[in-house]
Amino acid sequence: MNTQTPPASMYRTTEGLGLWEHRAKVAAVGVGHSPTARRWDGSPDTCVGAWSLQALRKAVADAGVAPDQIDGLVVVPETTTGAYWPKGRPIPEDVVSAFSPTDDPLDGIAKLSAEWIVKNMPELTKVQFSMHAPGCMSNAIVVAAQAVGDGLTHTCLVLKGWHNLEGRYYQGGSNAGGAVSGMSALRNLWGAPACYGTALQFAEYCRKYGKSHDMMAPFISNSRRNGLMFPEGYWAQHRPEQLTAEDYQAARWIAKPANLFDNDIPITVAAAYLFTTPERARDMQQKPVYILNHASSRTTPRSLTPTLDEVEEDTARTGRKLYEGAGITAADLSFENMYDGFAQFHQFHLEGLGYRGIKFGEALDFYQTDISIEGPNPVLPSGGNIGSGRSRFWMHTDSIQQLQQRAGARQVTGVKPEIGVSGGPMPLGGNFTVWSATPD
C-alpha cells in the first residue's frame, strides 16, 4: 500500500487563516484502548502490534461500524522516544511469525506501519487512504481531521501505540553508539536528562514571576487523582496510589527544579479513535464529538533550548490560532486538556490559552484554587501523563469522552462540558485540537 507522509499543507501553522474550512464537518465517534503495562514481557500477545490491533478493534466496535465501512488509516509509526531496540539484539522470531509481517522484522514490535496493521486486520478490506503521522497522537489527530475534511477518507481510524523495553530510557539508540550526529550531538553531549530544557524554563518562570516549585503540588495531586479515575490508565490498573503534596515536595531532583514527579513514567499501551463525517456519524453508536479547529506550532527556537520568552510568545500564538479557526474565545472553553509529560510546561499552555482569563505568570496561583472536576475551573480532567502514564493521548480520549458524557467517575460536574481543547506535546512543536459537543 502507498502510505504517505502528511504534507505541510495539512497543518494550520500560521495566524490569519480565518475559520477552519472544515469546522464541525469532522467528528470523533469511537474510542479504543489496549491494557497497559510498565514494560513489554516479550509475548506476542502483548507486543505493541498486538495491543494496537486490540485498540483499533475496540474503537471500531465502540463506534458501531462495520469494518468494511472504514476507508482510512492514520498511524504514528514511532512507538517510543527512548526505548529503542538494542543494536545486535536478536529479533524474536516467535513474535514475528505470530503475525503477517512486513519487510521490516521490527514492525509490530518496536515500530508500526499502516501496512502491518492492514496485513493483520484482514477485516479492513476497503482502506484506500493511509498516512504516517510522525511523533504523537496529537499529530495523527490533526492529520486525520484534515483528511476527513478534505474528503480523502470518510471513515478513518487513528492509531498511536507505545512499547517500553527493559533497561534505562534514553540510554539506547544513537545514545548507545560511539558518536552522535546532528543537533543531538550538542543537546546530548553532557548526558542531561530530557526534562532539563523545561526545568530551565521553569526556573526562569519562577524567578520572573516570584513563584516556587512547591506551588506545582496541587496540580500534580489533582492530575494523579483524575488519573486514578481513568480505568484505562497505568496508575489506575497497576498502582492505585494517590500522590500527595508531601510526596511531591519530598521527591528527588532529576534536573533541579524538576523532580521525579515532574516527569511521566514510560509504559506500554495503545489507543485508537474513529473519525468520520457528521452525516455518517448519525448512524453510529456513540454521540459524535465535533472538531471545530486544529492548529500546529512549528516555531524554531533561536538556540538549543527555547527561552521562556519564546515559549510564552508561541503558546499565546497557538491560543490565537485555535480560537480564530474555531470561531470561539477563551470564555467558551469548558475545560482544558493540554499535554503534561513534563508537568512544568502545562502552565505555559494554560496561560497561552488564557484559560479562565489567566495571564502569564498567574497559573501557579490558579493551581491553588479549585481546579478539580467538581469545580468551576477543571484543569486537565484526564489527569494526563502524570495521572495515567506516558502515552500523550489520555487528554484526547478524555476530551472526547467528556463531551460524550461518558467519562465515568472523572466526568466534569462543576461546568457543563461543551467545548474542550487538547494537544501537545511541547509548547514549541505541537499539534492541538478544539472539540465540541455540538456543531454550533
CSV table of C-alpha atoms in Angstrom, one decimal, residues 12-13 44 52 142 202 213 238 265 305 323 338 345 397 438:
chain,number,residue,atom,x,y,z
A,12,ARG,CA,-2.6,25.0,10.2
A,13,THR,CA,0.6,26.7,11.4
A,44,PRO,CA,3.4,-12.0,21.0
A,52,SER,CA,-2.6,-1.8,18.7
A,142,VAL,CA,-4.9,16.8,13.1
A,202,PHE,CA,10.5,26.8,34.8
A,213,HIS,CA,8.3,24.7,42.8
A,238,HIS,CA,-1.4,-1.3,38.5
A,265,ILE,CA,6.5,7.1,33.6
A,305,THR,CA,16.6,25.3,24.3
A,323,TYR,CA,-9.6,30.4,18.7
A,338,MET,CA,-3.2,20.2,27.2
A,345,PHE,CA,5.2,23.3,31.0
A,397,THR,CA,-9.6,10.4,24.9
A,438,THR,CA,-22.4,20.3,19.2
